[in-house]
Amino acid sequence: MPRTSTRPAAAGRRDDRYRLDDQIGFLLRRAYQRASANLVERIGDHDLTAPQFATLARLYERGTLSQNLLGRLVVMEPANIRDVVQRLRRRGLVATGRDPEDGRQLLVCLTPSGLALVRKLLPVEAACTAKTLARLGRAERTLLCDLLRRLTVD
Amino acid sequence: MPRTSTRPAAAGRRDDRYRLDDQIGFLLRRAYQRASANLVERIGDHDLTAPQFATLARLYERGTLSQNLLGRLVVMEPANIRDVVQRLRRRGLVATGRDPEDGRQLLVCLTPSGLALVRKLLPVEAACTAKTLARLGRAERTLLCDLLRRLTVD
DNA sequence: GCGTTATTGTTATGATCATAACGATATGGA
DNA sequence: TCCATATCGTTATGATCATAACAATAACGC
């Protein structure tokens, strides 16, 4: 039973060298939450989430892609990118069709409506990134991006 | 309809100044996915996720906490920390009880079983953090943590 | 004391996430 | 050719996430 004891319930010797706030995974999760919240705060009136916007942005950069490759390019598992594409398609932002040359692949591309939305929101995203990084100097920003990229090299 | 055209389906002028791979939010999401996968790879045989372990670690550091405060300390909304606590309780890693001094609060603490598990996994987590940061030098690691912390100051 | 406000926890909904299992199609080698 | 393998998409399950709405309790101001 929990008590409002002055001593921690997990009494006994504690490992003072461990601090959750020093664990990179915890810091990354917290930072991503903040960045994601910043984005939704600005583009949320269009009912777009961060992963959805990333998907649209990738299609904008690369044009028509298979659903599977699109998923890899936005770091989503096949089962997840499928759901995102489905939601975007339901809203008319994306169109899909079978690849005539490979019956397995499902090709995905932006619709004119999706393209217009991306064009409208690109500067908003850039501003959002700036807000997230507001407390860092110019050199620190590029340094942070560089360090994060190096964490995820294959 | 999607085509396997050589030109992007989103033809027309593109904003070359925007790159998804330069957006801090995208980089943070990717890095967190990697860190989380590293952790699950090592503690997954105990069926613990990253947020679950963070919750146990916080209880280990701070002792008995109200569910609400616990949630804030691991950066989870009330609705989410509730579910996590419920799962940990079902597995006997955590115990809960009403605060006699404040009928609203639900106190949460580690059980002996939960405490033993945390003690066992703390060094594993530390090793996991080291693996995530393996590609960075010592100075770079502390720098990265510092930059991430500064992104999330209130 | 009493009513307003604030805090805590719960419920519900919908969108990410990861994983496993499964068909359908392509590809490669015997 | 034919078969084993690989790839792609789908389905299912369960765990995070955020948000809104709600009840219960506490704290506060008058």
Coordinates of C-alpha atoms (C1' of nucleotides) in Angstrom, one line a residue:
Chain A
M1 CA 0.0 0.0 0.0
P2 CA 1.4 3.4 -0.9
R3 CA 2.1 5.8 2.0
T4 CA 2.8 9.5 2.1
S5 CA 6.0 8.6 3.9
T6 CA 8.8 11.1 4.0
R7 CA 11.1 8.4 2.8
P8 CA 10.8 6.9 -0.6
A9 CA 8.9 3.7 -0.7
A10 CA 11.7 2.3 -2.7
A11 CA 13.9 2.6 0.3
G12 CA 17.4 1.1 0.5
R13 CA 20.5 1.9 -1.5
R14 CA 19.8 3.7 -4.7
D15 CA 22.0 4.0 -7.7
D16 CA 22.9 7.7 -7.7
R17 CA 24.6 7.4 -11.0
Y18 CA 21.4 6.7 -12.8
R19 CA 19.1 9.6 -13.6
L20 CA 16.2 9.3 -16.0
D21 CA 16.7 12.9 -17.1
D22 CA 20.1 12.0 -18.4
Q23 CA 18.9 9.1 -20.6
I24 CA 19.0 10.1 -24.2
G25 CA 15.8 8.1 -25.0
F26 CA 13.8 10.1 -22.5
L27 CA 15.2 13.4 -23.7
L28 CA 14.4 12.5 -27.3
R29 CA 10.9 11.5 -26.5
R30 CA 10.3 14.8 -24.6
A31 CA 11.8 16.9 -27.3
Y32 CA 9.8 15.2 -30.0
Q33 CA 6.6 15.7 -28.1
R34 CA 7.4 19.4 -27.9
A35 CA 8.3 19.7 -31.5
S36 CA 5.1 17.8 -32.6
A37 CA 3.0 20.0 -30.3
N38 CA 4.5 23.1 -31.9
L39 CA 3.6 21.8 -35.4
V40 CA 0.1 20.8 -34.5
E41 CA -0.5 24.1 -32.9
R42 CA 0.1 25.8 -36.2
I43 CA -1.3 23.4 -38.8
G44 CA -3.8 21.7 -36.6
D45 CA -6.6 23.7 -37.9
H46 CA -6.1 21.8 -41.1
D47 CA -6.4 18.6 -39.1
L48 CA -3.0 17.4 -40.0
T49 CA -0.7 15.5 -37.7
A50 CA 3.1 15.5 -37.8
P51 CA 3.4 12.1 -39.5
Q52 CA 0.7 13.0 -42.0
F53 CA 2.5 16.2 -42.9
A54 CA 5.8 14.4 -43.3
T55 CA 4.1 12.0 -45.7
L56 CA 2.7 14.8 -47.8
A57 CA 6.0 16.6 -47.7
R58 CA 7.9 13.5 -48.9
L59 CA 5.4 13.1 -51.8
Y60 CA 6.0 16.7 -52.6
E61 CA 9.7 16.2 -52.7
R62 CA 9.8 12.9 -54.6
G63 CA 6.6 12.7 -56.6
T64 CA 4.8 9.4 -57.1
L65 CA 6.1 6.6 -54.8
S66 CA 5.1 3.1 -53.9
Q67 CA 3.4 3.0 -50.5
N68 CA 6.2 0.8 -49.2
L69 CA 9.0 3.1 -50.3
L70 CA 7.1 6.1 -49.1
G71 CA 6.8 4.4 -45.7
R72 CA 10.6 3.9 -45.5
L73 CA 11.2 7.5 -46.5
V74 CA 9.1 8.7 -43.6
V75 CA 10.3 6.0 -41.2
M76 CA 7.0 4.1 -40.9
E77 CA 6.3 0.4 -40.9
P78 CA 4.2 -0.9 -43.7
A79 CA 1.1 -1.4 -41.5
N80 CA 1.4 2.2 -40.3
I81 CA 2.0 4.0 -43.6
R82 CA -1.0 2.1 -44.9
D83 CA -3.3 3.7 -42.4
V84 CA -1.9 7.2 -42.9
V85 CA -2.2 6.9 -46.7
Q86 CA -5.8 5.7 -46.2
R87 CA -6.7 8.7 -44.1
L88 CA -5.1 11.1 -46.5
R89 CA -6.9 9.4 -49.4
R90 CA -10.2 9.6 -47.7
R91 CA -9.7 13.4 -47.5
G92 CA -8.7 13.7 -51.1
L93 CA -5.2 14.9 -50.4
V94 CA -3.6 11.8 -52.0
A95 CA -4.5 9.3 -54.8
T96 CA -3.5 5.7 -55.1
G97 CA -3.5 3.1 -57.8
R98 CA -1.9 -0.2 -58.7
D99 CA 1.4 -0.2 -60.5
P100 CA 0.7 -1.8 -63.9
E101 CA 4.3 -3.0 -64.1
D102 CA 4.3 -4.6 -60.6
G103 CA 1.1 -6.0 -59.3
R104 CA 2.3 -5.8 -55.7
Q105 CA 3.0 -2.2 -55.5
L106 CA 0.5 0.5 -54.6
L107 CA 1.5 3.9 -56.1
V108 CA 0.7 7.0 -54.1
C109 CA 0.8 10.6 -55.3
L110 CA -0.5 14.0 -54.3
T111 CA -3.8 15.3 -55.7
P112 CA -4.0 18.9 -56.8
S113 CA -5.7 19.6 -53.5
G114 CA -2.9 17.9 -51.6
L115 CA -0.3 19.7 -53.5
A116 CA -1.9 23.1 -52.8
L117 CA -2.1 22.3 -49.1
V118 CA 1.5 21.3 -49.0
R119 CA 2.6 24.5 -50.8
K120 CA 0.5 26.5 -48.3
L121 CA 1.9 24.8 -45.2
L122 CA 5.6 24.5 -46.1
P123 CA 6.5 28.0 -44.8
V124 CA 4.4 27.3 -41.8
E125 CA 6.5 24.2 -41.0
A126 CA 9.7 26.1 -41.5
A127 CA 8.4 28.7 -39.0
C128 CA 7.5 26.0 -36.6
T129 CA 10.9 24.5 -36.8
A130 CA 12.3 27.9 -36.1
K131 CA 10.1 28.2 -33.0
T132 CA 11.1 24.8 -31.7
L133 CA 14.8 25.8 -32.0
A134 CA 14.2 29.4 -30.8
R135 CA 16.4 28.9 -27.7
L136 CA 19.4 27.8 -29.7
G137 CA 21.9 29.9 -31.6
R138 CA 22.5 29.4 -35.3
A139 CA 25.5 27.2 -34.9
E140 CA 23.8 25.1 -32.2
R141 CA 20.9 24.4 -34.5
T142 CA 22.9 23.0 -37.3
L143 CA 25.0 21.1 -34.7
L144 CA 21.9 19.6 -33.1
C145 CA 20.6 18.4 -36.5
D146 CA 23.9 17.0 -37.4
L147 CA 24.2 15.0 -34.1
L148 CA 20.6 13.7 -34.5
R149 CA 21.3 12.6 -38.1
R150 CA 24.4 10.7 -36.9
L151 CA 22.3 8.8 -34.3
T152 CA 20.3 7.3 -37.1
V153 CA 22.8 6.4 -39.8
D154 CA 22.2 2.9 -41.0
Chain B
M1 CA -4.0 8.5 -61.0
P2 CA -0.4 7.7 -60.0
R3 CA 2.1 7.2 -62.8
T4 CA 5.6 5.8 -62.9
S5 CA 6.5 9.0 -64.7
T6 CA 10.1 10.2 -64.6
R7 CA 8.9 13.6 -63.5
P8 CA 7.5 14.0 -60.1
A9 CA 3.7 14.0 -60.0
A10 CA 3.9 17.2 -58.0
A11 CA 5.3 19.0 -61.1
G12 CA 5.8 22.7 -61.2
R13 CA 8.0 25.0 -59.1
R14 CA 9.2 23.3 -56.0
D15 CA 10.6 25.1 -52.9
D16 CA 14.1 23.9 -52.9
R17 CA 14.8 25.5 -49.5
Y18 CA 12.5 23.0 -47.8
R19 CA 13.8 19.6 -47.0
L20 CA 12.0 17.2 -44.7
D21 CA 15.3 15.8 -43.6
D22 CA 16.3 19.2 -42.2
Q23 CA 13.2 19.6 -40.1
I24 CA 14.0 19.2 -36.4
G25 CA 10.7 17.4 -35.7
F26 CA 11.3 14.7 -38.2
L27 CA 14.8 14.2 -37.0
L28 CA 13.7 13.9 -33.4
R29 CA 11.0 11.4 -34.3
R30 CA 13.5 9.2 -36.1
A31 CA 16.0 9.4 -33.4
Y32 CA 13.5 8.6 -30.7
Q33 CA 12.3 5.6 -32.7
R34 CA 15.9 4.4 -32.9
A35 CA 16.6 4.9 -29.2
S36 CA 13.3 3.2 -28.2
A37 CA 14.1 0.3 -30.4
N38 CA 17.5 -0.1 -28.8
L39 CA 15.9 -0.2 -25.4
V40 CA 13.1 -2.6 -26.3
E41 CA 15.7 -4.9 -27.9
R42 CA 17.5 -5.2 -24.5
I43 CA 14.6 -5.2 -22.0
G44 CA 11.9 -6.4 -24.3
D45 CA 12.2 -9.9 -23.0
H46 CA 10.7 -8.5 -19.8
D47 CA 7.8 -7.1 -21.8
L48 CA 8.6 -3.5 -20.9
T49 CA 8.2 -0.6 -23.2
A50 CA 10.2 2.7 -23.0
P51 CA 7.4 4.7 -21.3
Q52 CA 6.8 1.8 -18.9
F53 CA 10.4 1.7 -17.9
A54 CA 10.6 5.5 -17.5
T55 CA 7.6 5.3 -15.2
L56 CA 9.3 2.6 -13.1
A57 CA 12.6 4.5 -13.1
R58 CA 10.8 7.7 -11.9
L59 CA 9.1 5.8 -9.0
Y60 CA 12.5 4.4 -8.2
E61 CA 14.1 7.8 -8.0
R62 CA 11.3 9.6 -6.2
G63 CA 9.4 7.0 -4.2
T64 CA 5.6 7.2 -3.8
L65 CA 4.0 9.7 -6.1
S66 CA 0.4 10.7 -7.0
Q67 CA -0.5 9.3 -10.4
N68 CA -0.9 12.9 -11.7
L69 CA 2.5 14.1 -10.6
L70 CA 4.1 10.8 -11.8
G71 CA 2.6 11.5 -15.2
R72 CA 4.0 15.0 -15.3
L73 CA 7.4 13.7 -14.3
V74 CA 7.5 11.2 -17.2
V75 CA 5.7 13.7 -19.6
M76 CA 2.5 11.8 -20.0
E77 CA -1.1 13.2 -20.0
P78 CA -3.4 12.0 -17.2
A79 CA -5.3 9.7 -19.5
N80 CA -2.1 8.0 -20.7
I81 CA -0.3 7.6 -17.3
R82 CA -3.5 6.0 -16.1
D83 CA -3.3 3.3 -18.7
V84 CA 0.5 2.7 -18.0
V85 CA 0.0 2.5 -14.3
Q86 CA -2.9 0.1 -14.8
R87 CA -0.8 -2.3 -16.9
L88 CA 2.1 -2.1 -14.5
R89 CA -0.3 -2.8 -11.6
R90 CA -1.9 -5.8 -13.4
R91 CA 1.6 -7.2 -13.6
G92 CA 2.3 -6.6 -10.0
L93 CA 5.2 -4.2 -10.5
V94 CA 3.3 -1.3 -9.0
A95 CA 0.7 -0.8 -6.2
T96 CA -1.9 1.9 -5.9
G97 CA -4.1 3.3 -3.2
R98 CA -6.2 6.3 -2.3
D99 CA -4.4 9.2 -0.5
P100 CA -6.2 9.4 2.9
E101 CA -5.3 13.1 3.1
D102 CA -6.6 13.9 -0.4
G103 CA -9.5 11.9 -1.7
R104 CA -8.7 12.9 -5.2
Q105 CA -5.2 11.6 -5.5
L106 CA -4.2 8.0 -6.4
L107 CA -0.9 7.2 -4.8
V108 CA 1.5 4.9 -6.8
C109 CA 4.6 3.1 -5.6
L110 CA 6.9 0.2 -6.6
T111 CA 6.2 -3.2 -5.3
P112 CA 9.1 -5.3 -4.1
S113 CA 8.9 -7.1 -7.4
G114 CA 8.9 -3.9 -9.3
L115 CA 11.8 -2.6 -7.3
A116 CA 13.8 -5.7 -8.0
L117 CA 13.1 -5.4 -11.7
V118 CA 14.2 -1.8 -11.9
R119 CA 17.4 -2.6 -10.0
K120 CA 18.1 -5.3 -12.5
L121 CA 17.4 -3.2 -15.6
L122 CA 19.1 0.1 -14.6
P123 CA 22.5 -0.9 -15.9
V124 CA 20.9 -2.4 -19.0
E125 CA 19.3 1.0 -19.7
A126 CA 22.6 2.7 -19.2
A127 CA 24.3 0.3 -21.7
C128 CA 21.4 0.9 -24.1
T129 CA 22.0 4.7 -23.9
A130 CA 25.6 4.1 -24.6
K131 CA 24.7 2.1 -27.7
T132 CA 22.4 4.7 -29.0
L133 CA 25.2 7.3 -28.6
A134 CA 27.9 5.0 -29.8
R135 CA 28.7 7.1 -32.9
L136 CA 29.3 10.2 -30.8
G137 CA 32.3 11.3 -28.9
R138 CA 32.2 12.0 -25.2
A139 CA 31.9 15.7 -25.6
E140 CA 29.3 15.4 -28.3
R141 CA 27.1 13.2 -26.0
T142 CA 26.9 15.7 -23.2
L143 CA 26.4 18.5 -25.8
L144 CA 23.5 16.6 -27.4
C145 CA 21.8 16.0 -24.1
D146 CA 22.3 19.7 -23.2
L147 CA 20.8 20.9 -26.4
L148 CA 17.8 18.6 -26.1
R149 CA 17.2 19.8 -22.5
R150 CA 17.2 23.4 -23.7
L151 CA 14.5 22.6 -26.3
T152 CA 12.1 21.6 -23.5
V153 CA 12.6 24.2 -20.8
D154 CA 9.3 25.5 -19.7
Chain C
dG1 C1' -20.7 28.8 5.7
dC2 C1' -21.3 28.6 0.8
dG3 C1' -20.6 28.9 -3.8
dT4 C1' -17.0 29.3 -7.4
dT5 C1' -12.9 27.6 -9.0
dA6 C1' -9.0 24.3 -9.4
dT7 C1' -7.2 19.8 -9.3
dT8 C1' -7.4 14.8 -9.9
dG9 C1' -8.8 10.9 -12.1
dT10 C1' -11.8 8.6 -15.5
dT11 C1' -14.0 7.7 -20.0
dA12 C1' -14.3 8.0 -24.8
dT13 C1' -12.5 8.8 -29.5
dG14 C1' -9.2 8.8 -32.9
dA15 C1' -4.3 8.7 -34.6
dT16 C1' 0.3 6.9 -34.2
dC17 C1' 3.5 3.1 -33.2
dA18 C1' 5.5 -2.0 -33.3
dT19 C1' 4.9 -6.8 -34.2
dA20 C1' 3.3 -11.1 -36.1
dA21 C1' 0.9 -13.7 -39.4
dC22 C1' -1.0 -14.1 -43.9
dG23 C1' -2.0 -13.9 -49.1
dA24 C1' -0.5 -12.1 -53.6
dT25 C1' 3.0 -11.2 -56.8
dA26 C1' 8.0 -11.1 -58.5
dT27 C1' 12.4 -12.8 -58.8
dG28 C1' 16.0 -16.0 -58.8
dG29 C1' 18.2 -20.4 -59.4
dA30 C1' 18.1 -25.5 -60.2
Chain D
dT1 C1' 9.8 -24.7 -66.4
dC2 C1' 9.3 -25.0 -61.6
dC3 C1' 10.2 -24.1 -57.0
dA4 C1' 12.1 -21.6 -53.2
dT5 C1' 12.8 -17.0 -51.8
dA6 C1' 11.8 -12.2 -51.5
dT7 C1' 8.9 -8.2 -51.6
dC8 C1' 4.5 -5.8 -51.0
dG9 C1' 0.3 -5.0 -49.0
dT10 C1' -3.1 -6.3 -45.6
dT11 C1' -5.1 -7.7 -41.1
dA12 C1' -5.0 -8.2 -36.3
dT13 C1' -3.5 -7.1 -31.6
dG14 C1' -1.8 -4.3 -28.1
dA15 C1' 0.7 -0.1 -26.4
dT16 C1' 1.4 4.7 -26.7
dC17 C1' -0.2 9.5 -27.7
dA18 C1' -3.4 13.8 -27.7
dT19 C1' -7.9 15.8 -26.8
dA20 C1' -12.4 16.6 -24.9
dA21 C1' -16.0 15.9 -21.7
dC22 C1' -17.2 14.5 -17.2
dA23 C1' -17.6 13.4 -11.9
dA24 C1' -15.5 13.8 -7.4
dT25 C1' -12.9 16.2 -4.3
dA26 C1' -10.2 20.2 -2.5
dA27 C1' -9.1 24.9 -2.1
dC28 C1' -10.3 29.5 -2.2
dG29 C1' -13.0 34.0 -1.8
dC30 C1' -16.7 36.4 -0.3

